[in-house]
Coordinates of C-alpha atoms (C1' of nucleotides) in Angstrom, one line a residue:
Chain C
X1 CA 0.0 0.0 0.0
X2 CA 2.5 2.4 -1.2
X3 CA 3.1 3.4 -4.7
X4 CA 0.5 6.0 -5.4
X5 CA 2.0 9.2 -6.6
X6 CA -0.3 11.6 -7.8
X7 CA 1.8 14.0 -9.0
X8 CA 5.0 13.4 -10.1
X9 CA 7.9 10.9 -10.0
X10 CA 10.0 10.6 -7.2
X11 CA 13.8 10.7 -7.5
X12 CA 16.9 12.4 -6.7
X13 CA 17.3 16.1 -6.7
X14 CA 18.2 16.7 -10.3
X15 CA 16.6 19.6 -10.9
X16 CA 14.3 21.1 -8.0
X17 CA 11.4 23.8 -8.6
X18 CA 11.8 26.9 -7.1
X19 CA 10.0 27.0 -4.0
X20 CA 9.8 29.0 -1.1
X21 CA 11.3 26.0 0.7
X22 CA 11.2 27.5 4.8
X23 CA 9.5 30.4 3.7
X24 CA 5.6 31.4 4.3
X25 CA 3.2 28.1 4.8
X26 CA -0.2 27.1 5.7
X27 CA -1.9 24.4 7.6
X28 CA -0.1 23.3 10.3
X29 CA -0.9 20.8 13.0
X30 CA 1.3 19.5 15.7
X31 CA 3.1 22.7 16.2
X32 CA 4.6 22.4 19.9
X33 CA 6.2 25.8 20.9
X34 CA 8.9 25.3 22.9
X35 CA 11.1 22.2 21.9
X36 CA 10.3 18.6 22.9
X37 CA 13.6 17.7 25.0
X38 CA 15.3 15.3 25.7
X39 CA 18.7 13.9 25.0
X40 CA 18.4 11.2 22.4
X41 CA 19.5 13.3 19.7
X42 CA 17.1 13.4 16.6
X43 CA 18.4 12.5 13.1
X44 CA 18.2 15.1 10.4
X45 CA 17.0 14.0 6.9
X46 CA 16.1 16.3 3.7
X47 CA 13.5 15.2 1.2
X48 CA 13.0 16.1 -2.5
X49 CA 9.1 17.7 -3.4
X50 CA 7.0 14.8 -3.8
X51 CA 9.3 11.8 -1.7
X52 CA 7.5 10.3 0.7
X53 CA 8.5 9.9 4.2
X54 CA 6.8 7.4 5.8
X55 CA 3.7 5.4 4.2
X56 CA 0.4 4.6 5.9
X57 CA 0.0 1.2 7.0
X58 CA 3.7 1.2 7.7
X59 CA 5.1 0.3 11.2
X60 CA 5.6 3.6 13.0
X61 CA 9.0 3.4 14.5
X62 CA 9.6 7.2 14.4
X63 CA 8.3 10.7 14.9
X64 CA 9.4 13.8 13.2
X65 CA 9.5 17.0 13.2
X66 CA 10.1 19.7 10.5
X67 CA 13.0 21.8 10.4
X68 CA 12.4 24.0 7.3
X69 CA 9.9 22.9 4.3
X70 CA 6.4 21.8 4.0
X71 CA 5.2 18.3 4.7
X72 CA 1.8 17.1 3.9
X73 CA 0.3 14.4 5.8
X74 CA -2.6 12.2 3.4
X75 CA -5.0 9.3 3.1
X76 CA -4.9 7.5 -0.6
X77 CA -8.5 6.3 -1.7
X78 CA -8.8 2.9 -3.6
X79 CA -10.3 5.4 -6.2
X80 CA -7.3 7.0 -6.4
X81 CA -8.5 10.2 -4.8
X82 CA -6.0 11.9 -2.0
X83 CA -7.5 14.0 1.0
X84 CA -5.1 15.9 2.8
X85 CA -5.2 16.2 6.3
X86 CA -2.7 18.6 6.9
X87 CA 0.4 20.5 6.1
X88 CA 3.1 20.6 8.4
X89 CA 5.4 23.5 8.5
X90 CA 8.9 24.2 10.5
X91 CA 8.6 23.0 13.9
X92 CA 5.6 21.1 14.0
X93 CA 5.7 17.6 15.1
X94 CA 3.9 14.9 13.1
X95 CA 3.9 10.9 13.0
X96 CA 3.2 10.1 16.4
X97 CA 0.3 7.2 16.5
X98 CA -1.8 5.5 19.0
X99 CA -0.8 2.1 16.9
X100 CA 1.9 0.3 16.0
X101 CA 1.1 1.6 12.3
X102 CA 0.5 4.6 10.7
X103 CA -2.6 5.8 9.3
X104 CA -1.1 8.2 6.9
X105 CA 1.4 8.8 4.0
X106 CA 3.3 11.7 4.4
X107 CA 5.3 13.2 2.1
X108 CA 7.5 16.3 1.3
X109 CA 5.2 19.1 -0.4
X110 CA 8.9 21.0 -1.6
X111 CA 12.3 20.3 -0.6
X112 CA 11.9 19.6 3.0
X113 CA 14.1 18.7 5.8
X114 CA 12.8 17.0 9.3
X115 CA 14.3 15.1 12.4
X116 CA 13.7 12.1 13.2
X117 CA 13.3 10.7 16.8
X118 CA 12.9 6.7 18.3
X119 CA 9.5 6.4 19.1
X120 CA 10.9 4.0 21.7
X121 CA 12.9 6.5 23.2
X122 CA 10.3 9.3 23.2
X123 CA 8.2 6.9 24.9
X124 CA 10.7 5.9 27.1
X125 CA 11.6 9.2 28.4
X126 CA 7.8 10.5 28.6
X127 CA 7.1 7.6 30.9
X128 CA 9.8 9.0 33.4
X129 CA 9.4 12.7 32.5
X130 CA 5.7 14.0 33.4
X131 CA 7.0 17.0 31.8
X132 CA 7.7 16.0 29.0
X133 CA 4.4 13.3 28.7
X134 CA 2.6 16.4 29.1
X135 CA 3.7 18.5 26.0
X136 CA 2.8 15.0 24.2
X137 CA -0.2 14.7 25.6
X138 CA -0.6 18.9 24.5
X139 CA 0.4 18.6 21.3
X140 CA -1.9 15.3 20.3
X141 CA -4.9 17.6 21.4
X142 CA -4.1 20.4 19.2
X143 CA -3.8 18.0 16.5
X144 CA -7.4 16.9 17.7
X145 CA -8.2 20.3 17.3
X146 CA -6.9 20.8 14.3
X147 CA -8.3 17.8 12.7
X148 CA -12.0 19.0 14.1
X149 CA -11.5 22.0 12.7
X150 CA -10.8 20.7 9.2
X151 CA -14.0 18.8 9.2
X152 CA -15.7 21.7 9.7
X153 CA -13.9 23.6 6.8
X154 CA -14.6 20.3 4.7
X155 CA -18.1 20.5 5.8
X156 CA -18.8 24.3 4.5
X157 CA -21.2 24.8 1.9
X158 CA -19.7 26.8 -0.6
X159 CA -16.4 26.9 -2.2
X160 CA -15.4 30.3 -1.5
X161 CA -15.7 29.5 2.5
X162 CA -13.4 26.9 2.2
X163 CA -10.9 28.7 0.2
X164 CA -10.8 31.9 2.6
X165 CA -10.6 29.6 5.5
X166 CA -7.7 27.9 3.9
X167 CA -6.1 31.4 2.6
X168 CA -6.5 32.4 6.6
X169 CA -5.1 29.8 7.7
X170 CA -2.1 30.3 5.4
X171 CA -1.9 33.8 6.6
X172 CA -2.0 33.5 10.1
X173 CA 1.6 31.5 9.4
X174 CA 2.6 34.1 7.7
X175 CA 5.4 36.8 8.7
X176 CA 3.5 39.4 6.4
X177 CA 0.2 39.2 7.9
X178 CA -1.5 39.7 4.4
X179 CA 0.9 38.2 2.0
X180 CA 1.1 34.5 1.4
X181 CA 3.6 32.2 -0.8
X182 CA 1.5 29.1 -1.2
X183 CA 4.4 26.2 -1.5
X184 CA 1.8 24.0 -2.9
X185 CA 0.1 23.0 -6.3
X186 CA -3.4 23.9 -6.9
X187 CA -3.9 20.1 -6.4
X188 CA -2.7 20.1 -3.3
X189 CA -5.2 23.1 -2.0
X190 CA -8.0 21.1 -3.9
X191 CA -7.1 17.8 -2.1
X192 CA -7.1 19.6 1.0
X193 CA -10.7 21.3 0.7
X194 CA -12.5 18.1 -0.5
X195 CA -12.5 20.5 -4.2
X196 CA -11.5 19.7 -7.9
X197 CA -8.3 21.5 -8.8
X198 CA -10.9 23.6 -11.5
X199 CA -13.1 25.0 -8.5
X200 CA -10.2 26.1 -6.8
X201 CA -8.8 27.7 -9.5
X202 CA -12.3 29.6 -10.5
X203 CA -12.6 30.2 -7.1
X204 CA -9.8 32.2 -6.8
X205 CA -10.0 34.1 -10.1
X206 CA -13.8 35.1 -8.3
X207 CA -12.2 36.6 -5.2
X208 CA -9.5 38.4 -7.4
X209 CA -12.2 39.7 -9.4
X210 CA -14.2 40.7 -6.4
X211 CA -11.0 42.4 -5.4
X212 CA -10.7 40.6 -1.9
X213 CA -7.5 39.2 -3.4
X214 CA -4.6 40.1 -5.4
X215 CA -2.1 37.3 -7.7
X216 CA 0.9 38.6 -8.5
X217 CA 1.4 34.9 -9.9
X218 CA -0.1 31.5 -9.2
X219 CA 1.9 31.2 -5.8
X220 CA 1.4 34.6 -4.6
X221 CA -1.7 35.6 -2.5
X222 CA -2.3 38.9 -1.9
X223 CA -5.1 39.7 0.9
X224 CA -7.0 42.5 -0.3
X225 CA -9.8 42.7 2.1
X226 CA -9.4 40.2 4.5
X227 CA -12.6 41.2 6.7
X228 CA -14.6 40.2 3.7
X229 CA -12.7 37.0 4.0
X230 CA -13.3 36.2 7.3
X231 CA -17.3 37.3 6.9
X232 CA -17.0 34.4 4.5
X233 CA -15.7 32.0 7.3
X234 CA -17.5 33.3 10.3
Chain O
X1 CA -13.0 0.8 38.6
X2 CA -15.4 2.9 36.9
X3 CA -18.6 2.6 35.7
X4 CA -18.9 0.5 32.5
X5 CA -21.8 -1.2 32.4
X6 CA -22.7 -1.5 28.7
X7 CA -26.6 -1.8 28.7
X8 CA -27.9 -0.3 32.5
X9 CA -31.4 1.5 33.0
X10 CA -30.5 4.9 33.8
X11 CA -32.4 5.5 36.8
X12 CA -35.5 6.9 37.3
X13 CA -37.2 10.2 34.8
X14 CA -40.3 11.5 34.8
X15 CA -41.8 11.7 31.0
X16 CA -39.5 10.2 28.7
X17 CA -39.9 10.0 25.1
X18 CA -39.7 6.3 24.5
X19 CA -36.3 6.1 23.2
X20 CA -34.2 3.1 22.7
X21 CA -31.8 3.6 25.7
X22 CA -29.0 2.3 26.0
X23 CA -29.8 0.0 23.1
X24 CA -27.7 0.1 20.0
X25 CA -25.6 3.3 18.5
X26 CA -22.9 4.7 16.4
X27 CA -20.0 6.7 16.0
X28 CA -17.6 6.5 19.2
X29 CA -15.1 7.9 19.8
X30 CA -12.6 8.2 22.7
X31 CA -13.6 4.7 24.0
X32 CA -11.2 3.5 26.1
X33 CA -11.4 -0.6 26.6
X34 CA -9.9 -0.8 30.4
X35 CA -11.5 2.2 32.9
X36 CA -9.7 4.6 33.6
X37 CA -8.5 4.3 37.4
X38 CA -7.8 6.7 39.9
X39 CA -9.3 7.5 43.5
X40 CA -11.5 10.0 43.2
X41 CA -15.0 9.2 42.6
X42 CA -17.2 10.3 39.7
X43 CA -20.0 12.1 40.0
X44 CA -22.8 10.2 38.4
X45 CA -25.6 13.1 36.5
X46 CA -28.6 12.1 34.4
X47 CA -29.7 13.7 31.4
X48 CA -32.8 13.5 29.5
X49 CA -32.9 14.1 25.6
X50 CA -31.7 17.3 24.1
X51 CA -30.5 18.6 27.0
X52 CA -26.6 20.1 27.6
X53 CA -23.9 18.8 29.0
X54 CA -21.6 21.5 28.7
X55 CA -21.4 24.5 26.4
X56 CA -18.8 24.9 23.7
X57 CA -16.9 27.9 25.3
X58 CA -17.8 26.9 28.6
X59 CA -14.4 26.6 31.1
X60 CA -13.4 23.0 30.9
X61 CA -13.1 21.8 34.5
X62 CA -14.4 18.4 34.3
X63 CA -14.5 15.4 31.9
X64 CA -17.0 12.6 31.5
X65 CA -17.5 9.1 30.9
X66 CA -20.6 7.5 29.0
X67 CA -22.8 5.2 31.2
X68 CA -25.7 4.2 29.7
X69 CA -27.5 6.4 26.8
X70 CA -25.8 8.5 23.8
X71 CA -24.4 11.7 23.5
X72 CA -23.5 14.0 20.8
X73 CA -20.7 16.4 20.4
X74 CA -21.5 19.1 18.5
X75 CA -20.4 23.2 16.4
X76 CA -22.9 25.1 16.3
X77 CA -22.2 27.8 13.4
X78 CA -23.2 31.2 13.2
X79 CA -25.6 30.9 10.1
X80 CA -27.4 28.2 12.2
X81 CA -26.2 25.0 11.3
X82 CA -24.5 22.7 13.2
X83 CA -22.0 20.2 12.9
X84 CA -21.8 16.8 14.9
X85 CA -18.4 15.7 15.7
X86 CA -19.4 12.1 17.3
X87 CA -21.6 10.0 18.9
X88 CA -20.4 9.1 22.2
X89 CA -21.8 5.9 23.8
X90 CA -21.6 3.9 27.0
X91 CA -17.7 3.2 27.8
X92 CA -16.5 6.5 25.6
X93 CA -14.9 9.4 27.4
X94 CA -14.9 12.9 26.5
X95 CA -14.5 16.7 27.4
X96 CA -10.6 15.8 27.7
X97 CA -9.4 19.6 26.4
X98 CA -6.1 21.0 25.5
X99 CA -7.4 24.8 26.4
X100 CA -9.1 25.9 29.4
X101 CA -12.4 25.9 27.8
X102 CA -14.4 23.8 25.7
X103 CA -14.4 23.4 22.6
X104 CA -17.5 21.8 21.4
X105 CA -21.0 22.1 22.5
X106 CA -22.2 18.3 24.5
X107 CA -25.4 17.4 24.6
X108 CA -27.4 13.9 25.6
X109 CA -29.2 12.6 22.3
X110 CA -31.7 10.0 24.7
X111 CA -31.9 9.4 28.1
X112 CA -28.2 9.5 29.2
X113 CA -26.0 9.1 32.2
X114 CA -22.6 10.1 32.6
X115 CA -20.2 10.1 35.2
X116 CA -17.7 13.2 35.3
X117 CA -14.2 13.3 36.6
X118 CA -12.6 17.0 38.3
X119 CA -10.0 17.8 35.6
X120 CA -7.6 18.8 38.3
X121 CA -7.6 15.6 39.7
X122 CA -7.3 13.8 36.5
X123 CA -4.7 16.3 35.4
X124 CA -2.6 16.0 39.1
X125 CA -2.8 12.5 39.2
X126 CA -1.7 11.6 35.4
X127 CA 1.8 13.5 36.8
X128 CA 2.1 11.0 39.5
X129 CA 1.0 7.8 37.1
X130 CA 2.7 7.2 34.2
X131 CA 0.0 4.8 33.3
X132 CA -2.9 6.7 33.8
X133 CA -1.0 9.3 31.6
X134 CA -0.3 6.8 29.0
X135 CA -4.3 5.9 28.8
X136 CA -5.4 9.4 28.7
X137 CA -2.5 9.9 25.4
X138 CA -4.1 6.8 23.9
X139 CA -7.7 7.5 24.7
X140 CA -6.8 10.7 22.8
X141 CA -4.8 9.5 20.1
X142 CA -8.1 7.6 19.4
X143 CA -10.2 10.7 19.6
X144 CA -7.8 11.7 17.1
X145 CA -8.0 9.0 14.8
X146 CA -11.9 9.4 14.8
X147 CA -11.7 13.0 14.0
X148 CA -9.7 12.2 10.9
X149 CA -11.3 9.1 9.7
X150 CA -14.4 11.6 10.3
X151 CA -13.2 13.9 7.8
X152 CA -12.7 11.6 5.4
X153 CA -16.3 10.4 5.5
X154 CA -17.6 14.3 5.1
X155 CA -15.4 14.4 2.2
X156 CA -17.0 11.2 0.3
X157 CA -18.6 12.3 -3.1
X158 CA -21.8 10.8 -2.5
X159 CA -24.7 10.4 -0.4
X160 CA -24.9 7.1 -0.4
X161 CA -21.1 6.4 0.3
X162 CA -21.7 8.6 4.0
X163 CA -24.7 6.7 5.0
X164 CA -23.4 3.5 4.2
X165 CA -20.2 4.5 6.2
X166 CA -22.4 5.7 9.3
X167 CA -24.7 2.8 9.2
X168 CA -21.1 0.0 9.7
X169 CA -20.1 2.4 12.2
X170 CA -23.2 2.2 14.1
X171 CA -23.2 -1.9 13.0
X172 CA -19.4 -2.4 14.8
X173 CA -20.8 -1.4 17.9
X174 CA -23.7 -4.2 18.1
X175 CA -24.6 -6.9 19.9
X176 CA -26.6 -8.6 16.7
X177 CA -24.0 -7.2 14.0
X178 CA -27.0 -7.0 11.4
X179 CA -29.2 -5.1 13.4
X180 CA -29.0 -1.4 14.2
X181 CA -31.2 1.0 16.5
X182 CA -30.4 4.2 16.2
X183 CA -31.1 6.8 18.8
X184 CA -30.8 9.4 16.9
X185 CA -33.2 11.4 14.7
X186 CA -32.7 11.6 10.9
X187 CA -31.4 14.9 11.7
X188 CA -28.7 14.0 14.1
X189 CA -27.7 11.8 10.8
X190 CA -28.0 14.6 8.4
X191 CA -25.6 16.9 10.9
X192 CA -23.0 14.2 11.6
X193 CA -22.6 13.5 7.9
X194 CA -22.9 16.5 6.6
X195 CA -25.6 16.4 4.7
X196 CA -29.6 17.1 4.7
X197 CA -32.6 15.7 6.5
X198 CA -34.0 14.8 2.9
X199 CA -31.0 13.5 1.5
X200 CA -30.5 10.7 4.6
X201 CA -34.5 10.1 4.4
X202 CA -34.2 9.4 0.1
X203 CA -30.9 7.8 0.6
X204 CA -32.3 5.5 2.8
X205 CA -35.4 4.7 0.8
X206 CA -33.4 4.2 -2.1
X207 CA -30.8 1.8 0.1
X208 CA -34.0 -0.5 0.7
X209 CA -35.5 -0.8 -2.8
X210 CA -31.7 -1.6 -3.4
X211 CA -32.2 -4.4 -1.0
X212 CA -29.0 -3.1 1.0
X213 CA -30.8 -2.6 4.1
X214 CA -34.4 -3.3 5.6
X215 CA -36.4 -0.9 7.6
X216 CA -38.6 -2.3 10.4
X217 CA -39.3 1.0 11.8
X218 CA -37.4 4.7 11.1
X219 CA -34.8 3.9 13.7
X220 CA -34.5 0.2 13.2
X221 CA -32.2 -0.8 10.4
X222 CA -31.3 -4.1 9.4
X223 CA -28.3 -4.6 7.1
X224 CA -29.0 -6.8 3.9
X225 CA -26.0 -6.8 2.2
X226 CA -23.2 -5.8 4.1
X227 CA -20.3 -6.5 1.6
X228 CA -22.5 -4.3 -0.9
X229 CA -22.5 -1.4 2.0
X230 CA -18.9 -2.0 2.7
X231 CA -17.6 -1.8 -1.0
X232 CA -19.7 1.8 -1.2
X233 CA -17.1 3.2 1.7
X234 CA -14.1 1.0 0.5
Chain P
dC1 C1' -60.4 12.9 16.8
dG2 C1' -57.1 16.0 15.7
dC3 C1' -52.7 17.7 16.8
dC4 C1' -47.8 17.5 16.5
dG5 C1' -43.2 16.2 15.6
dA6 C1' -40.6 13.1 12.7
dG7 C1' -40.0 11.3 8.4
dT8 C1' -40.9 10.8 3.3
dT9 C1' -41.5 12.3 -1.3
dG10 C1' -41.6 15.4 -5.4
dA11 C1' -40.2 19.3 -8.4
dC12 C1' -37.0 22.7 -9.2
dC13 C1' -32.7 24.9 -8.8
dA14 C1' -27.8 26.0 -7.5
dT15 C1' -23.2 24.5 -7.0
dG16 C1' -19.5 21.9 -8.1
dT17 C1' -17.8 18.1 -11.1
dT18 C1' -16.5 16.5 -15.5
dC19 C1' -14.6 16.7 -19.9
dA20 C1' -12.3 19.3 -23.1
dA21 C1' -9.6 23.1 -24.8
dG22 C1' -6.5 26.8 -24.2
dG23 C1' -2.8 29.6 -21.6
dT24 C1' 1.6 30.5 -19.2
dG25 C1' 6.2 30.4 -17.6
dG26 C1' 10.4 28.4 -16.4
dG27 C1' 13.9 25.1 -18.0
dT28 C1' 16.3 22.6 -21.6
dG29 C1' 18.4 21.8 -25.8
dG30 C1' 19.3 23.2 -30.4
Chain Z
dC1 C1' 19.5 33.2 -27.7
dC2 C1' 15.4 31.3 -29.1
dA3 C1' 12.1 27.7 -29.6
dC4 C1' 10.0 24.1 -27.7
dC5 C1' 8.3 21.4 -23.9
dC6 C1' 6.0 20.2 -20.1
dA7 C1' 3.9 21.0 -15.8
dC8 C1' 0.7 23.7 -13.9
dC9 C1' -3.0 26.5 -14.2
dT10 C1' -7.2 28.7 -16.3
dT11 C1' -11.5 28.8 -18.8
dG12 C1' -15.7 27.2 -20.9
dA13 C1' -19.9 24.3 -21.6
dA14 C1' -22.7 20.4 -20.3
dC15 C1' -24.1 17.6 -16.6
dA16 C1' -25.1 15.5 -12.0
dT17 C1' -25.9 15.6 -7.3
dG18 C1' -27.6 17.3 -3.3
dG19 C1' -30.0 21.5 -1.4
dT20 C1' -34.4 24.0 -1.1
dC21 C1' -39.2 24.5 -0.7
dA22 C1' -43.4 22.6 -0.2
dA23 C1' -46.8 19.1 0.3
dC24 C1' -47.9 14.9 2.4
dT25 C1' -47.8 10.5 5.5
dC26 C1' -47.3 8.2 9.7
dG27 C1' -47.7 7.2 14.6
dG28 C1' -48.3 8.5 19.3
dC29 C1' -50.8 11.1 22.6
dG30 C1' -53.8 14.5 24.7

DNA sequence: CGCCGAGTTGACCATGTTCAAGGTGGGTGG
DNA sequence: CCACCCACCTTGAACATGGTCAACTCGGCG
């Protein structure tokens, strides 16, 4: 249960796109401010756009956290469809599991570098370290929240709501409050928002029309009016 | 030792609607298989149908434990709607928060009775016991897991593919696999799946001409073909 | 008996999907 | 340096699915 790239062909790094890799961001999840610590050291690995990190269904031996890049974390459908269920960004933690498997593929969104840490050992430590079990413990139930959150956002009746929810979301990362470099395809929104990759991009075109947005080109987001854009959330 | 009995009378109530309680259901969530065990006692609370638990906003200073009856988590949305989260049923614990207040709106769906824990307590003595820490992470790692399975569900392109997801759901948690009561109205259905009062009722009418399920009465559902009903969620 | 809430059914309509062409821009090779 | 290529994105037209609105049925209870 593995090979299912939807978009391109994983390889080497011949010749990388030109991302924003560490730059601006959306969707994040396990974000834990202060560092997890203890002293097993983690082990730092860097992954091409596309490569996948771990599989779902694969023993979960690991947990990671991202350093610089985007990560998204997804479910493949025996239809072939993908839902994303988040986009992890630098410093959030991601891969932690209740079982011995995993229950999602994850895999670099641009040129992405994590750390790795033995589940064994974070367990370990936690079991000794009520400190430490504790930020575990707090950053599982923001994930919780997170993930309740995105059903509500995959539950919204029109396509615009979910789009300014996601472009919010995106901006509330964002250094520049109102400016947003979107590391991720068009696909990748769509997948995210339970959308076709067409309603996303006549979605947007709407709300640049409407002048709540501006593209300077397909990765840039410009927020024009962004009360209007949160009236669409509410 | 808590409170687990799967199929107790909750005590006495004045007029009840005649609901199945404590019968069949759906949609768990943060079950957890061995109680949770600590010294201080619950305090057992009835509930009848419809009425509030706690209040999505509300300061968080307790958590609960299903007894006997059903009860739904629940957004409500500014424009009105609202959005069901899950179905929690005898043995399933929730109102676990990362924040200091809740986050979602609990209400009983039938006759229900819960016991609730001080979150204090709970909190002070999962620092002392690394075990009792350990089935709080996994009871929420499960929550977890729910949440996103949930949003996968909202996500399904059609009607059908929901229901028939809801209705195995519900069937995993029987006694007679085959055979479902459901306590909740078709619009407790509609809300959990996203979806609309008439879409559930046709759905379902068009599931039975199909020969996929049987319908004694509205809230008693016998499964037909199960392997039919599974291959529509896949 | 008639009311009332829950559920069903039908007709129409809106939104997003599907299918099918175009555009666009950055990178490569001639 | 330019032309081509290939992802990625946009746009258009037809269609399908579920939402909306409205009428109707059913069953329990006063």
């Amino acid at each position: 249960m593995t090979a299912h790239m939807a978009v391109s062909p994983p390889s080497s790094h011949p010749a990388l796109p030109p991302m924003p890799s560490g730059g601006t961001w959306p969707a994040g999840s396990t974000d834990e401010p202060e560092a997890i610590s203890f002293r097993a050291p983690g082990t730092v690995q860097h992954f091409a756009p596309d490569r996948q990190i771990f599989a779902d269904g694969e023993a979960s031996e690991h947990f990671y956290r991202v350093v610089s890049g985007v990560v998204r974390a997804c479910k493949y459908l025996s239809d072939g469809r993908r839902q994303i269920e988040a986009f992890y960004v630098a410093g959030d933690m991601f891969g932690l599991e209740a079982d011995t498997r995993h229950s999602l593929t994850t895999e670099a969104v641009n040129d992405a570098t994590v750390v790795s840490y033995r589940r064994n050992a974070v367990e370990a430590a936690a079991r000794k370290d009520a400190a430490l079990s504790a930020q575990l413990m707090s950053a599982t139930m923001r994930a919780l929240g997170h993930a309740r959150n995105h059903s509500l956002v995959l539950n919204r009746r029109c396509a615009a709501e979910k789009l300014a929810s996601f472009l919010i979301e995106c901006a509330a990362r964002t250094f520049d409050e109102d400016t947003i470099l979107l590391p991720m395809t068009r696909q990748d929104i769509a997948d995210y928002l339970g959308l076709t990759i067409e309603t996303v991009s006549r979605t947007m075109t709407q709300m640049e029309r409407d002048r709540l947005i501006a593209l300077s080109n397909t990765r840039q987001v410009h927020l024009r009016n962004r009360s209007a854009l949160e009236d669409l959330v509410t």
